Coordinates of C-alpha atoms in Angstrom, one line a residue:
Chain A
M1 CA 0.0 0.0 0.0
L2 CA 2.9 2.4 0.8
L3 CA 4.3 1.8 -2.7
L4 CA 0.9 2.7 -4.2
R5 CA 0.7 5.8 -2.0
L6 CA 4.3 6.7 -3.1
A7 CA 3.3 6.2 -6.8
M8 CA 0.3 8.5 -6.3
R9 CA 2.4 11.2 -4.6
N10 CA 5.0 11.0 -7.3
V11 CA 2.2 11.9 -9.8
R12 CA 2.0 15.3 -8.0
R13 CA 5.7 15.7 -7.6
N14 CA 6.4 17.5 -10.9
V15 CA 3.1 19.0 -12.0
H16 CA 4.4 20.2 -15.4
R17 CA 5.7 16.8 -16.3
T18 CA 2.6 15.0 -15.2
V19 CA 0.4 17.4 -17.2
L20 CA 2.7 16.8 -20.2
T21 CA 2.4 13.0 -19.8
A22 CA -1.4 13.2 -19.2
G23 CA -1.7 15.5 -22.1
T24 CA -0.1 12.9 -24.4
V25 CA -2.6 10.3 -23.2
V26 CA -5.5 12.8 -23.5
F27 CA -4.5 13.5 -27.1
G28 CA -4.0 9.8 -27.9
T29 CA -7.3 8.6 -26.3
A30 CA -9.3 11.4 -27.9
L31 CA -7.9 10.5 -31.3
L32 CA -8.6 6.8 -30.6
T33 CA -12.2 7.6 -29.6
V34 CA -12.8 9.4 -32.9
A35 CA -10.9 6.9 -35.0
L36 CA -12.6 3.8 -33.4
A37 CA -16.1 5.4 -33.6
W38 CA -15.4 6.3 -37.3
L39 CA -14.2 2.8 -38.1
T40 CA -17.0 1.2 -36.2
G41 CA -19.5 3.3 -38.1
V42 CA -18.1 2.8 -41.5
F43 CA -17.3 -0.9 -41.3
G44 CA -20.4 -1.6 -39.3
T45 CA -22.6 -0.1 -42.0
L46 CA -20.6 -1.9 -44.6
T47 CA -20.9 -5.3 -43.0
N48 CA -24.5 -4.8 -42.1
T49 CA -25.2 -4.0 -45.8
M50 CA -23.4 -7.1 -46.8
A51 CA -25.1 -9.3 -44.2
S52 CA -28.5 -7.9 -45.2
F53 CA -27.9 -8.5 -48.9
G54 CA -26.2 -11.9 -48.6
G55 CA -28.1 -13.4 -45.6
H56 CA -26.8 -14.1 -42.1
A57 CA -26.2 -17.5 -43.5
R58 CA -26.5 -18.8 -47.1
V59 CA -27.1 -22.2 -48.6
M60 CA -26.2 -23.3 -52.2
T61 CA -25.3 -26.4 -54.0
T62 CA -21.7 -27.7 -53.8
A63 CA -21.4 -27.3 -57.6
F64 CA -22.7 -23.7 -57.6
A65 CA -20.3 -22.8 -54.7
A66 CA -17.4 -24.2 -56.7
R67 CA -18.1 -21.9 -59.7
E68 CA -20.0 -19.1 -58.0
E69 CA -18.3 -16.3 -59.9
L70 CA -19.9 -17.8 -63.1
M71 CA -23.4 -18.0 -61.4
P72 CA -24.3 -21.3 -63.1
L73 CA -28.1 -21.5 -63.1
S74 CA -27.9 -25.2 -63.9
E75 CA -26.4 -25.8 -60.4
H76 CA -29.4 -24.3 -58.6
L77 CA -31.0 -25.6 -55.4
Q78 CA -34.0 -27.7 -56.4
H79 CA -37.2 -27.4 -54.3
A80 CA -35.9 -24.2 -52.7
D81 CA -39.3 -23.5 -51.2
D82 CA -39.2 -26.8 -49.3
L83 CA -35.7 -26.1 -48.1
A84 CA -36.8 -22.6 -46.9
A85 CA -39.7 -24.3 -45.0
A86 CA -37.2 -26.8 -43.5
A87 CA -34.9 -24.0 -42.4
M88 CA -37.7 -22.1 -40.8
K89 CA -38.2 -25.0 -38.3
L90 CA -34.6 -24.6 -36.9
P91 CA -34.2 -22.6 -33.7
G92 CA -33.0 -19.1 -34.2
V93 CA -34.1 -18.9 -37.9
R94 CA -36.4 -15.9 -38.3
A95 CA -36.7 -15.8 -42.1
A96 CA -35.6 -17.8 -45.2
Y97 CA -35.7 -16.6 -48.8
P98 CA -34.9 -18.4 -52.0
R99 CA -33.1 -16.0 -54.4
I100 CA -31.8 -16.0 -57.9
V101 CA -29.1 -13.7 -59.1
T102 CA -28.2 -13.8 -62.8
G103 CA -26.7 -11.7 -65.5
V104 CA -29.0 -10.0 -68.0
T105 CA -28.9 -7.3 -70.7
L106 CA -31.4 -4.5 -70.3
T107 CA -33.5 -3.0 -73.0
K108 CA -35.9 -0.1 -72.7
G109 CA -38.8 -0.2 -75.2
D110 CA -38.0 -1.7 -78.6
E111 CA -34.3 -0.8 -78.7
I112 CA -31.7 -3.6 -78.5
G113 CA -30.1 -3.2 -75.1
D114 CA -26.4 -3.1 -74.4
Q115 CA -26.6 -2.5 -70.7
F116 CA -25.4 -5.5 -68.7
G117 CA -26.5 -5.9 -65.1
L118 CA -27.2 -8.4 -62.4
A119 CA -30.9 -9.2 -62.0
V120 CA -32.0 -10.2 -58.5
G121 CA -35.1 -12.3 -58.1
A122 CA -36.4 -12.7 -54.6
P123 CA -39.7 -12.7 -52.6
I124 CA -41.1 -9.2 -52.0
G125 CA -40.6 -9.9 -48.2
W126 CA -36.8 -10.0 -48.7
Y127 CA -36.8 -6.6 -50.3
T128 CA -38.9 -5.0 -47.6
D129 CA -37.7 -6.8 -44.5
Q130 CA -34.0 -7.5 -45.2
L131 CA -32.8 -5.1 -47.9
H132 CA -35.1 -2.4 -46.7
L133 CA -35.5 -1.2 -50.3
G134 CA -38.5 0.9 -49.5
K135 CA -36.4 3.5 -47.8
D136 CA -34.1 3.8 -50.8
I137 CA -36.9 4.5 -53.3
V138 CA -36.2 7.9 -54.7
L139 CA -38.8 7.9 -57.5
G140 CA -42.0 5.9 -57.8
T141 CA -43.0 3.2 -55.3
M142 CA -41.9 -0.2 -54.0
F143 CA -43.4 -3.4 -55.5
T144 CA -47.2 -3.3 -55.3
G145 CA -47.7 -7.0 -55.7
A146 CA -49.0 -6.7 -59.3
D147 CA -47.5 -8.9 -62.0
G148 CA -44.6 -7.6 -64.1
E149 CA -43.0 -5.1 -61.8
T150 CA -39.4 -4.1 -61.4
V151 CA -37.4 -1.6 -59.3
L152 CA -34.2 -0.4 -60.8
G153 CA -31.1 1.0 -59.1
R154 CA -30.5 4.6 -60.0
T155 CA -27.2 3.9 -61.9
V156 CA -28.8 1.3 -64.0
A157 CA -31.9 3.4 -64.7
E158 CA -29.7 6.4 -65.7
A159 CA -27.7 4.1 -68.0
I160 CA -30.7 3.0 -70.1
H161 CA -32.6 6.3 -69.5
A162 CA -35.4 4.5 -67.9
Q163 CA -38.1 6.3 -65.9
V164 CA -40.9 5.2 -63.7
G165 CA -43.6 3.8 -65.9
D166 CA -41.3 2.6 -68.6
T167 CA -41.3 -1.0 -69.7
I168 CA -38.0 -2.8 -69.8
I169 CA -36.9 -6.2 -71.1
A170 CA -34.3 -8.1 -69.1
L171 CA -32.8 -10.6 -71.5
G172 CA -31.2 -13.6 -69.7
M173 CA -30.8 -17.3 -70.1
T174 CA -32.4 -20.5 -69.0
Q175 CA -30.4 -23.0 -67.0
D176 CA -29.9 -24.8 -70.3
G177 CA -28.4 -21.7 -72.0
A178 CA -31.3 -20.7 -74.2
M179 CA -32.2 -16.9 -74.4
A180 CA -35.1 -15.9 -72.2
P181 CA -36.6 -12.4 -71.9
V182 CA -38.6 -11.0 -69.0
K183 CA -40.7 -7.9 -69.5
A184 CA -41.4 -5.7 -66.6
K185 CA -42.7 -2.2 -65.8
V186 CA -40.5 0.1 -63.8
V187 CA -42.5 1.0 -60.6
G188 CA -39.6 2.6 -58.7
I189 CA -36.1 3.8 -58.8
A190 CA -33.9 3.2 -55.8
S191 CA -30.7 4.9 -54.6
G192 CA -29.1 3.4 -51.5
G193 CA -25.9 5.3 -51.7
N194 CA -24.1 2.0 -52.3
Q195 CA -23.5 -0.1 -55.4
L196 CA -25.5 -3.1 -54.3
V197 CA -28.7 -1.0 -54.6
D198 CA -27.7 1.5 -57.2
N199 CA -26.6 -1.1 -59.7
G200 CA -29.4 -3.5 -58.9
I201 CA -32.2 -4.8 -61.2
F202 CA -34.8 -6.0 -58.7
L203 CA -37.6 -8.4 -59.6
P204 CA -39.9 -10.7 -57.8
L205 CA -38.8 -14.3 -57.6
E206 CA -41.3 -15.9 -59.9
P207 CA -40.4 -14.0 -63.2
L208 CA -36.7 -15.0 -62.7
R209 CA -37.7 -18.6 -62.0
W210 CA -39.6 -18.5 -65.3
M211 CA -36.7 -16.9 -67.1
A212 CA -34.2 -19.4 -65.7
D213 CA -36.6 -22.3 -66.1
V214 CA -35.9 -23.6 -62.6
D215 CA -39.5 -24.2 -61.4
D216 CA -39.3 -24.0 -57.6
G217 CA -35.6 -23.7 -57.6
A218 CA -33.2 -20.9 -56.6
T219 CA -29.4 -20.3 -56.9
E220 CA -29.2 -19.7 -53.2
L221 CA -31.2 -19.8 -50.0
L222 CA -30.7 -16.8 -47.7
I223 CA -31.2 -17.4 -43.9
Y224 CA -31.7 -14.7 -41.3
G225 CA -31.6 -14.8 -37.5
D226 CA -32.2 -11.9 -35.2
D227 CA -28.8 -10.4 -35.8
K228 CA -25.8 -10.9 -38.1
T229 CA -23.7 -12.1 -35.2
E230 CA -25.8 -15.3 -35.2
G231 CA -24.5 -16.2 -38.7
K232 CA -22.1 -18.9 -37.6
T233 CA -24.6 -20.4 -35.2
L234 CA -27.2 -20.6 -37.9
A235 CA -24.7 -22.0 -40.4
A236 CA -23.8 -24.7 -37.8
E237 CA -27.5 -25.6 -37.3
L238 CA -28.1 -25.8 -41.1
R239 CA -25.0 -28.1 -41.6
A240 CA -26.3 -30.4 -38.9
D241 CA -29.7 -30.7 -40.5
P242 CA -30.0 -33.7 -43.0
A243 CA -32.0 -31.5 -45.4
F244 CA -28.9 -29.5 -46.1
S245 CA -26.3 -32.3 -45.9
D246 CA -25.5 -32.2 -49.6
D247 CA -25.2 -28.4 -49.8
V248 CA -22.7 -25.8 -48.9
V249 CA -23.6 -23.5 -46.0
Q250 CA -21.7 -20.3 -45.2
A251 CA -22.2 -17.7 -42.5
W252 CA -22.2 -14.2 -43.9
D253 CA -18.6 -13.5 -42.8
E254 CA -17.4 -16.8 -44.2
Q255 CA -18.5 -15.9 -47.7
P256 CA -15.5 -15.2 -49.9
S257 CA -16.7 -11.7 -50.8
T258 CA -17.2 -10.7 -47.2
A259 CA -14.5 -12.7 -45.3
G260 CA -11.8 -10.4 -46.8
I261 CA -13.6 -7.3 -45.7
V262 CA -14.2 -8.6 -42.2
A263 CA -10.5 -9.5 -42.0
M264 CA -9.5 -6.1 -43.4
T265 CA -11.7 -4.4 -40.8
G266 CA -9.7 -6.0 -38.0
V267 CA -6.4 -5.2 -39.7
V268 CA -7.2 -1.6 -40.3
N269 CA -8.6 -1.2 -36.8
S270 CA -5.4 -2.8 -35.3
I271 CA -3.0 -0.7 -37.5
I272 CA -4.6 2.6 -36.7
S273 CA -4.9 1.8 -33.0
S274 CA -1.3 0.6 -32.9
I275 CA 0.1 3.7 -34.6
I276 CA -1.8 6.0 -32.2
V277 CA -0.8 3.9 -29.2
F278 CA 2.9 3.8 -30.3
V279 CA 3.2 7.5 -31.1
C280 CA 1.6 8.5 -27.8
A281 CA 3.6 5.9 -25.9
L282 CA 6.8 7.7 -27.1
G283 CA 5.5 10.8 -25.4
V284 CA 4.9 8.9 -22.2
W285 CA 8.3 7.2 -22.5
N286 CA 10.0 10.5 -22.8
T287 CA 8.5 12.1 -19.7
M288 CA 8.7 9.0 -17.6
M289 CA 12.3 8.5 -18.6
M290 CA 13.0 12.1 -17.4
S291 CA 11.4 11.1 -14.1
V292 CA 13.6 8.0 -13.7
M293 CA 16.7 10.0 -14.4
E294 CA 15.8 12.7 -11.9
R295 CA 15.1 10.0 -9.2
T296 CA 18.1 7.8 -9.8
R297 CA 19.5 8.4 -6.4
E298 CA 16.2 8.0 -4.6
I299 CA 15.5 4.7 -6.5
G300 CA 19.0 3.5 -5.6
V301 CA 18.5 4.3 -1.9
M302 CA 15.2 2.4 -2.0
R303 CA 16.9 -0.5 -3.8
A304 CA 19.6 -0.4 -1.1
M305 CA 16.9 -0.7 1.5
G306 CA 15.5 -3.8 -0.1
L307 CA 13.1 -2.6 -2.8
T308 CA 13.1 -5.5 -5.4
R309 CA 13.3 -5.0 -9.1
P310 CA 9.6 -6.1 -9.6
G311 CA 8.7 -3.6 -6.8
T312 CA 10.5 -0.8 -8.7
V313 CA 8.7 -1.7 -11.9
V314 CA 5.4 -1.7 -10.1
L315 CA 6.2 1.7 -8.6
F316 CA 6.6 3.3 -12.1
V317 CA 3.9 1.3 -13.8
V318 CA 1.3 2.3 -11.2
E319 CA 2.4 5.9 -11.5
G320 CA 2.1 5.7 -15.3
L321 CA -1.3 4.0 -15.1
F322 CA -2.6 6.5 -12.7
I323 CA -1.7 9.4 -15.0
A324 CA -3.1 7.4 -18.0
A325 CA -6.4 6.7 -16.1
I326 CA -6.9 10.4 -15.6
G327 CA -5.7 11.4 -19.1
G328 CA -7.7 8.5 -20.6
A329 CA -10.9 9.6 -19.0
V330 CA -10.4 13.2 -20.1
G331 CA -9.3 12.1 -23.6
V332 CA -12.4 9.9 -24.1
A333 CA -14.7 12.7 -22.9
L334 CA -13.1 15.1 -25.3
G335 CA -13.0 12.6 -28.2
C336 CA -16.7 11.9 -27.7
I337 CA -17.6 15.4 -28.9
P338 CA -16.3 15.1 -32.5
A339 CA -17.2 11.4 -32.6
Y340 CA -20.8 12.3 -31.7
A341 CA -20.8 15.1 -34.3
L342 CA -19.6 12.5 -36.9
Q343 CA -22.3 10.2 -35.8
V344 CA -25.1 12.8 -36.2
Y345 CA -23.9 14.6 -39.3
G346 CA -21.6 12.1 -41.0
V347 CA -19.4 12.8 -44.0
N348 CA -20.5 12.7 -47.6
L349 CA -17.9 10.8 -49.7
G350 CA -19.9 11.3 -52.9
D351 CA -21.4 8.7 -55.1
K352 CA -18.4 8.5 -57.3
M353 CA -16.1 7.4 -54.4
A354 CA -18.8 5.1 -53.0
H355 CA -19.3 3.3 -56.3
S356 CA -15.6 3.0 -57.1
A357 CA -14.8 1.5 -53.7
G358 CA -15.3 -2.1 -54.8
V359 CA -17.3 -2.8 -51.8
P360 CA -20.8 -1.6 -50.9
V361 CA -19.7 1.4 -48.9
Q362 CA -22.3 4.1 -48.4
S363 CA -21.8 7.5 -50.0
H364 CA -22.7 9.2 -46.8
V365 CA -20.9 7.6 -43.9
Y366 CA -21.4 8.0 -40.2
A367 CA -19.4 7.3 -37.1
L368 CA -20.9 5.0 -34.4
L369 CA -20.1 5.9 -30.8
T370 CA -20.8 2.9 -28.7
V371 CA -19.9 1.9 -25.1
G372 CA -17.5 -0.6 -26.7
V373 CA -15.7 2.2 -28.5
V374 CA -15.4 4.2 -25.3
V375 CA -14.1 1.2 -23.3
E376 CA -11.7 0.2 -26.1
A377 CA -10.3 3.8 -26.4
F378 CA -9.9 4.0 -22.6
T379 CA -8.2 0.6 -22.4
L380 CA -5.9 1.5 -25.3
G381 CA -5.1 4.7 -23.4
L382 CA -4.0 2.6 -20.4
C383 CA -2.0 0.5 -22.9
T384 CA -0.3 3.7 -24.0
A385 CA 0.9 4.2 -20.5
L386 CA 2.0 0.6 -20.1
V387 CA 4.0 0.6 -23.3
G388 CA 5.5 4.1 -22.6
T389 CA 6.4 3.2 -19.0
A390 CA 7.8 -0.3 -19.7
F391 CA 11.3 0.8 -20.6
P392 CA 11.7 3.6 -18.0
A393 CA 10.5 1.1 -15.4
W394 CA 13.0 -1.5 -16.5
R395 CA 15.7 1.2 -16.5
A396 CA 14.7 2.2 -13.0
A397 CA 14.8 -1.5 -11.9
S398 CA 18.3 -1.8 -13.3
I399 CA 19.7 1.0 -11.1
Q400 CA 22.3 -0.6 -8.8
P401 CA 22.0 0.4 -5.2
V402 CA 25.7 0.9 -4.9
D403 CA 25.2 4.0 -7.0
A404 CA 23.2 5.5 -4.2
M405 CA 26.0 5.0 -1.8
R406 CA 28.5 6.7 -4.2
S407 CA 26.2 9.6 -4.9
R408 CA 26.8 12.8 -3.0
Chain B
M1 CA 28.5 -15.1 19.7
V2 CA 27.9 -14.6 16.0
A3 CA 29.8 -11.6 14.7
A4 CA 27.6 -8.8 13.3
C5 CA 30.0 -8.7 10.4
Q6 CA 33.1 -10.6 9.4
L7 CA 35.5 -10.1 6.4
E8 CA 38.1 -12.7 5.5
S9 CA 40.9 -11.8 3.1
V10 CA 38.6 -9.6 1.1
R11 CA 39.9 -8.2 -2.1
K12 CA 38.0 -5.8 -4.4
T13 CA 39.3 -4.7 -7.8
Y14 CA 37.7 -2.4 -10.4
G15 CA 38.4 -2.5 -14.1
D16 CA 40.8 -4.9 -15.8
G17 CA 44.1 -5.1 -17.7
A18 CA 46.3 -2.1 -17.3
G19 CA 43.5 0.0 -15.9
V20 CA 42.8 -2.3 -12.9
V21 CA 42.4 -0.6 -9.5
N22 CA 42.9 -2.5 -6.3
A23 CA 40.4 -0.8 -4.0
L24 CA 40.9 -3.3 -1.2
E25 CA 43.6 -5.9 -0.8
G26 CA 43.3 -8.8 1.6
V27 CA 41.2 -7.0 4.2
S28 CA 40.1 -9.1 7.2
L29 CA 37.9 -7.6 9.9
V30 CA 35.5 -8.8 12.6
I31 CA 32.8 -6.4 14.0
Q32 CA 31.0 -7.7 17.1
P33 CA 27.4 -7.0 17.9
R34 CA 26.8 -3.6 19.7
E35 CA 30.1 -2.2 18.5
F36 CA 30.4 1.3 17.3
T37 CA 33.1 1.2 14.7
V38 CA 34.5 4.0 12.6
L39 CA 36.3 3.5 9.3
A40 CA 38.8 6.3 8.9
G41 CA 41.3 7.2 6.2
P42 CA 42.0 9.6 3.4
S43 CA 39.9 9.8 0.2
G44 CA 40.6 6.8 -2.0
S45 CA 41.7 4.7 0.9
G46 CA 38.9 2.2 0.4
K47 CA 36.4 3.2 3.1
T48 CA 33.4 3.4 0.9
T49 CA 34.3 0.2 -0.9
L50 CA 34.5 -1.6 2.4
L51 CA 31.3 0.0 3.6
N52 CA 29.6 -1.2 0.4
L53 CA 30.8 -4.7 0.9
I54 CA 29.7 -4.8 4.6
G55 CA 26.3 -3.3 3.5
C56 CA 25.9 -6.0 0.8
L57 CA 25.6 -3.4 -1.9
D58 CA 28.6 -4.9 -3.7
Q59 CA 30.4 -8.2 -3.7
P60 CA 34.1 -8.9 -3.2
S61 CA 36.4 -9.9 -6.0
A62 CA 37.9 -12.5 -3.6
G63 CA 37.5 -13.5 0.0
S64 CA 34.3 -13.8 2.1
V65 CA 31.9 -11.4 3.8
F66 CA 29.6 -12.7 6.5
V67 CA 26.8 -10.6 7.8
D68 CA 25.0 -11.8 10.9
G69 CA 26.5 -15.2 10.3
Q70 CA 25.4 -15.4 6.7
N71 CA 28.1 -15.8 3.9
T72 CA 27.1 -13.2 1.3
S73 CA 29.5 -14.6 -1.3
G74 CA 27.6 -16.1 -4.2
M75 CA 24.3 -14.7 -3.1
S76 CA 22.0 -13.6 -5.9
S77 CA 21.0 -9.9 -6.1
R78 CA 17.5 -10.9 -4.9
Q79 CA 19.0 -12.7 -1.8
L80 CA 21.2 -9.7 -1.1
A81 CA 18.2 -7.4 -1.4
A82 CA 16.3 -9.5 1.1
L83 CA 19.3 -9.6 3.5
R84 CA 19.7 -5.8 3.2
A85 CA 16.0 -5.3 3.8
D86 CA 15.9 -7.5 6.9
R87 CA 19.3 -7.1 8.6
I88 CA 21.0 -3.9 7.5
G89 CA 20.1 -0.3 8.0
F90 CA 21.6 2.6 6.0
V91 CA 22.3 6.2 6.9
F92 CA 23.5 8.4 4.1
Q93 CA 25.6 11.5 4.1
S94 CA 22.9 13.5 2.2
F95 CA 20.0 11.9 4.2
N96 CA 18.3 10.6 1.0
L97 CA 14.7 10.7 2.4
V98 CA 11.9 10.2 -0.1
P99 CA 10.7 13.8 -0.6
V100 CA 7.0 13.0 -1.3
L101 CA 6.7 10.9 1.9
T102 CA 6.3 12.3 5.4
A103 CA 8.8 11.6 8.1
A104 CA 6.6 8.8 9.5
E105 CA 6.0 7.3 6.0
N106 CA 9.8 7.3 5.3
V107 CA 10.3 5.3 8.4
E108 CA 7.3 3.0 7.6
M109 CA 8.8 2.3 4.2
A110 CA 11.8 0.5 5.9
L111 CA 9.3 -1.7 7.7
H112 CA 7.3 -2.4 4.5
L113 CA 10.4 -3.3 2.6
S114 CA 11.8 -5.5 5.4
G115 CA 9.4 -8.3 4.4
K116 CA 8.4 -8.9 8.0
K117 CA 5.1 -8.5 9.7
W118 CA 5.4 -5.7 12.3
G119 CA 1.9 -5.3 13.6
D120 CA 0.9 -1.6 13.7
V121 CA 3.5 -0.1 11.4
R122 CA 2.3 3.4 12.0
D123 CA 2.6 3.3 15.8
R124 CA 6.0 1.7 15.5
A125 CA 7.3 4.4 13.1
R126 CA 6.0 7.2 15.4
A127 CA 7.6 5.6 18.4
M128 CA 10.9 5.4 16.6
L129 CA 10.7 9.0 15.6
A130 CA 10.0 10.0 19.2
S131 CA 13.0 8.1 20.3
V132 CA 15.2 10.2 17.9
G133 CA 13.7 13.4 19.3
L134 CA 11.1 14.0 16.6
D135 CA 8.0 13.5 18.6
G136 CA 5.1 15.4 16.9
M137 CA 7.0 15.8 13.6
H138 CA 5.8 12.6 12.0
A139 CA 3.5 14.4 9.5
R140 CA 6.2 16.8 8.2
Y141 CA 7.8 16.3 4.8
P142 CA 11.6 16.3 4.4
N143 CA 11.6 19.9 3.0
Q144 CA 9.8 21.0 6.2
L145 CA 12.7 19.7 8.4
S146 CA 16.2 21.0 9.1
G147 CA 19.2 19.0 8.0
G148 CA 19.7 17.6 11.5
Q149 CA 16.1 16.6 11.7
Q150 CA 16.3 14.9 8.3
Q151 CA 19.3 12.9 9.5
R152 CA 17.4 11.9 12.6
V153 CA 14.6 10.6 10.4
A154 CA 17.2 8.7 8.4
I155 CA 18.5 7.2 11.6
A156 CA 15.0 6.3 12.7
R157 CA 14.4 4.7 9.3
A158 CA 17.6 2.7 9.6
L159 CA 16.9 1.4 13.2
V160 CA 13.1 0.9 13.1
K161 CA 13.5 -2.7 11.7
E162 CA 16.0 -3.7 14.4
P163 CA 18.8 -4.5 12.0
A164 CA 21.9 -6.5 12.9
L165 CA 24.0 -3.8 11.4
V166 CA 23.7 0.0 10.6
I167 CA 25.9 1.3 7.9
A168 CA 26.5 5.1 8.1
D169 CA 28.4 6.8 5.3
E170 CA 29.8 10.1 6.7
P171 CA 26.6 10.8 8.6
T172 CA 27.7 14.2 9.9
A173 CA 29.4 15.5 6.7
N174 CA 26.4 17.6 5.6
L175 CA 25.7 19.0 9.1
D176 CA 27.1 21.9 11.0
S177 CA 29.3 21.0 13.9
H178 CA 26.7 21.6 16.6
T179 CA 24.1 19.5 14.7
G180 CA 26.7 16.9 13.9
E181 CA 27.5 16.5 17.6
E182 CA 23.8 16.2 18.4
V183 CA 23.4 13.5 15.7
L184 CA 26.5 11.7 16.9
A185 CA 25.3 11.8 20.5
L186 CA 22.0 10.3 19.3
V187 CA 23.8 7.5 17.4
R188 CA 25.9 6.7 20.5
R189 CA 22.8 6.7 22.7
L190 CA 21.0 4.3 20.4
N191 CA 24.1 2.2 20.1
E192 CA 24.0 1.8 23.9
E193 CA 20.3 1.7 24.5
K194 CA 19.1 -0.4 21.6
G195 CA 22.3 -2.4 21.2
A196 CA 22.5 -1.6 17.5
T197 CA 25.8 -2.2 15.8
F198 CA 27.1 0.8 13.9
V199 CA 29.8 1.0 11.2
C200 CA 30.5 4.6 10.1
S201 CA 32.9 6.0 7.6
T202 CA 34.1 9.5 8.3
H203 CA 36.8 12.1 7.9
D204 CA 35.4 14.0 10.9
A205 CA 37.8 14.0 13.9
M206 CA 34.9 14.6 16.3
V207 CA 33.3 11.4 15.1
M208 CA 36.5 9.5 15.5
S209 CA 37.0 10.9 19.0
R210 CA 33.6 9.4 20.1
A211 CA 34.2 6.0 18.6
R212 CA 35.1 2.9 20.6
R213 CA 36.9 1.4 17.7
V214 CA 38.7 3.2 14.8
V215 CA 39.8 1.2 11.8
T216 CA 42.1 3.2 9.6
L217 CA 42.6 2.3 5.9
R218 CA 45.2 3.5 3.5
D219 CA 45.6 2.3 -0.2
G220 CA 43.2 -0.6 0.3
H221 CA 44.8 -1.9 3.5
I222 CA 43.9 -1.7 7.1
V223 CA 46.9 0.2 8.7
S224 CA 45.5 0.4 12.2
D225 CA 42.7 -1.0 14.3
E226 CA 42.4 0.8 17.6
E227 CA 40.1 0.1 20.5
R228 CA 39.3 3.2 22.6
A229 CA 37.9 3.5 26.1

């Protein structure tokens, strides 16, 4: 207890140095709060979009999975409606949707189209409950339930100069490779601020089933739980069910297109946090080293009196942690101000940047300030002190007591 | 009776090759419990080196050093630290109190570091301060005390854990003559009342005149060892 008391008192010993050290931690923790909130917001939105679009878990045939980039219709899931019904019986499954995604060329009116796009065919419920397409409609309406309707993404609509009320023809292929057209009336144009929506050609499931000639089949079955974090659990349940024993089941973050982004999220997060912690730790190292050098004789005397090396390290680490705790609390509080502003107002990256990102990033991105962000920033602030104090503490512990006897 | 400290043919050298310095050469010395021994000699004679060896702050190049019956040769730094914490008290020329701790806390620290259970540490520290004439000053910080008072705190700190040996490195050198005499009188009184064994290094003739035993060193050798009445 006396060592703790001594460490606390040493904090007040040189107020300027303590303020300098705490200031470094304040700066670092505030920066971490903003950076972590920003990354949580951007990557959170990105992964939410991907999980919404691709399902918390997804089922497809083994052959389809092996050549997924070619989207082979012939390798579709047969009796997809029965599989969806079987999935709905599993605990934790809240919704299951058969879906077909296939390449088409688009034509407006009688002109021969040269605009290629990906046509998505899914039950209306998927559009409303999972993709939340209704909120992205900028012109016209969502599907009304009438036959022959389509909703186009804004980019696609602009490319073929389609407007609400126009009739378009999506020319695709059957599973056997024969040409097959689907005619539909544009009821709405959607802009979600990301390429998944803006480049989409959205149709109900049945017209695409007719086009692909797959009866009650689908290229994939999308499974949803309460939250995307349940993806792996849902996937495990599906794999254990005999109805899916011949198929490939992937959680949303196991899918090749998303796994890389999830991994990148962790890497970017770690790199940014590490850089901030390291740079700020240098500041702490500098001031703590000054403290050790000033107190060499005192440390030597205490070592002569029996203070052990670990005890010496504890003395300085506790001192550093105490400063970091105060600096971290202030830094998090200060960092929350710009982080909250970014959460409310966000930053508009522009459609061009969003569409060229290669991933479905939103054009208007927002930070997300959560308790987890605050705790992580504060913890990393403490790490700053630990890293910055480690060498000075080791240096202090290396002081030989005989030096104290020699000093005058 | 086990000697408080015993040195057998101790040699201490610094450096190597052509630059080697023989700080002590074949020194043998026995200091019995309750003795008040002064190490005298000119600068460079080896007093501080000898004090460091007796205080287990350093280890000899050759020979053996026994403290309270324990051979310190070959002890690890951790074992030496434990021995110093438990059996040896230090009084330094420039007091070396921890400035952010009060007088009582400076004394308490010696008890905490000793690794023993002492019951009520606070009461024991205050009683020790009272015995060195600092009753009522336990809450003062070192910068609120005179040089003589600080040295009394240092003496209390050294004695509070009842060590086998107290090492004092020129304890009166930073004090005026009057205060130095007071501190020396205190050391002598504690030597007699508490039976503490003191080994002091000094240049001060007044300290030598009060000692029962004066060991004089020159060029790393003991040149005289006088018992006084």
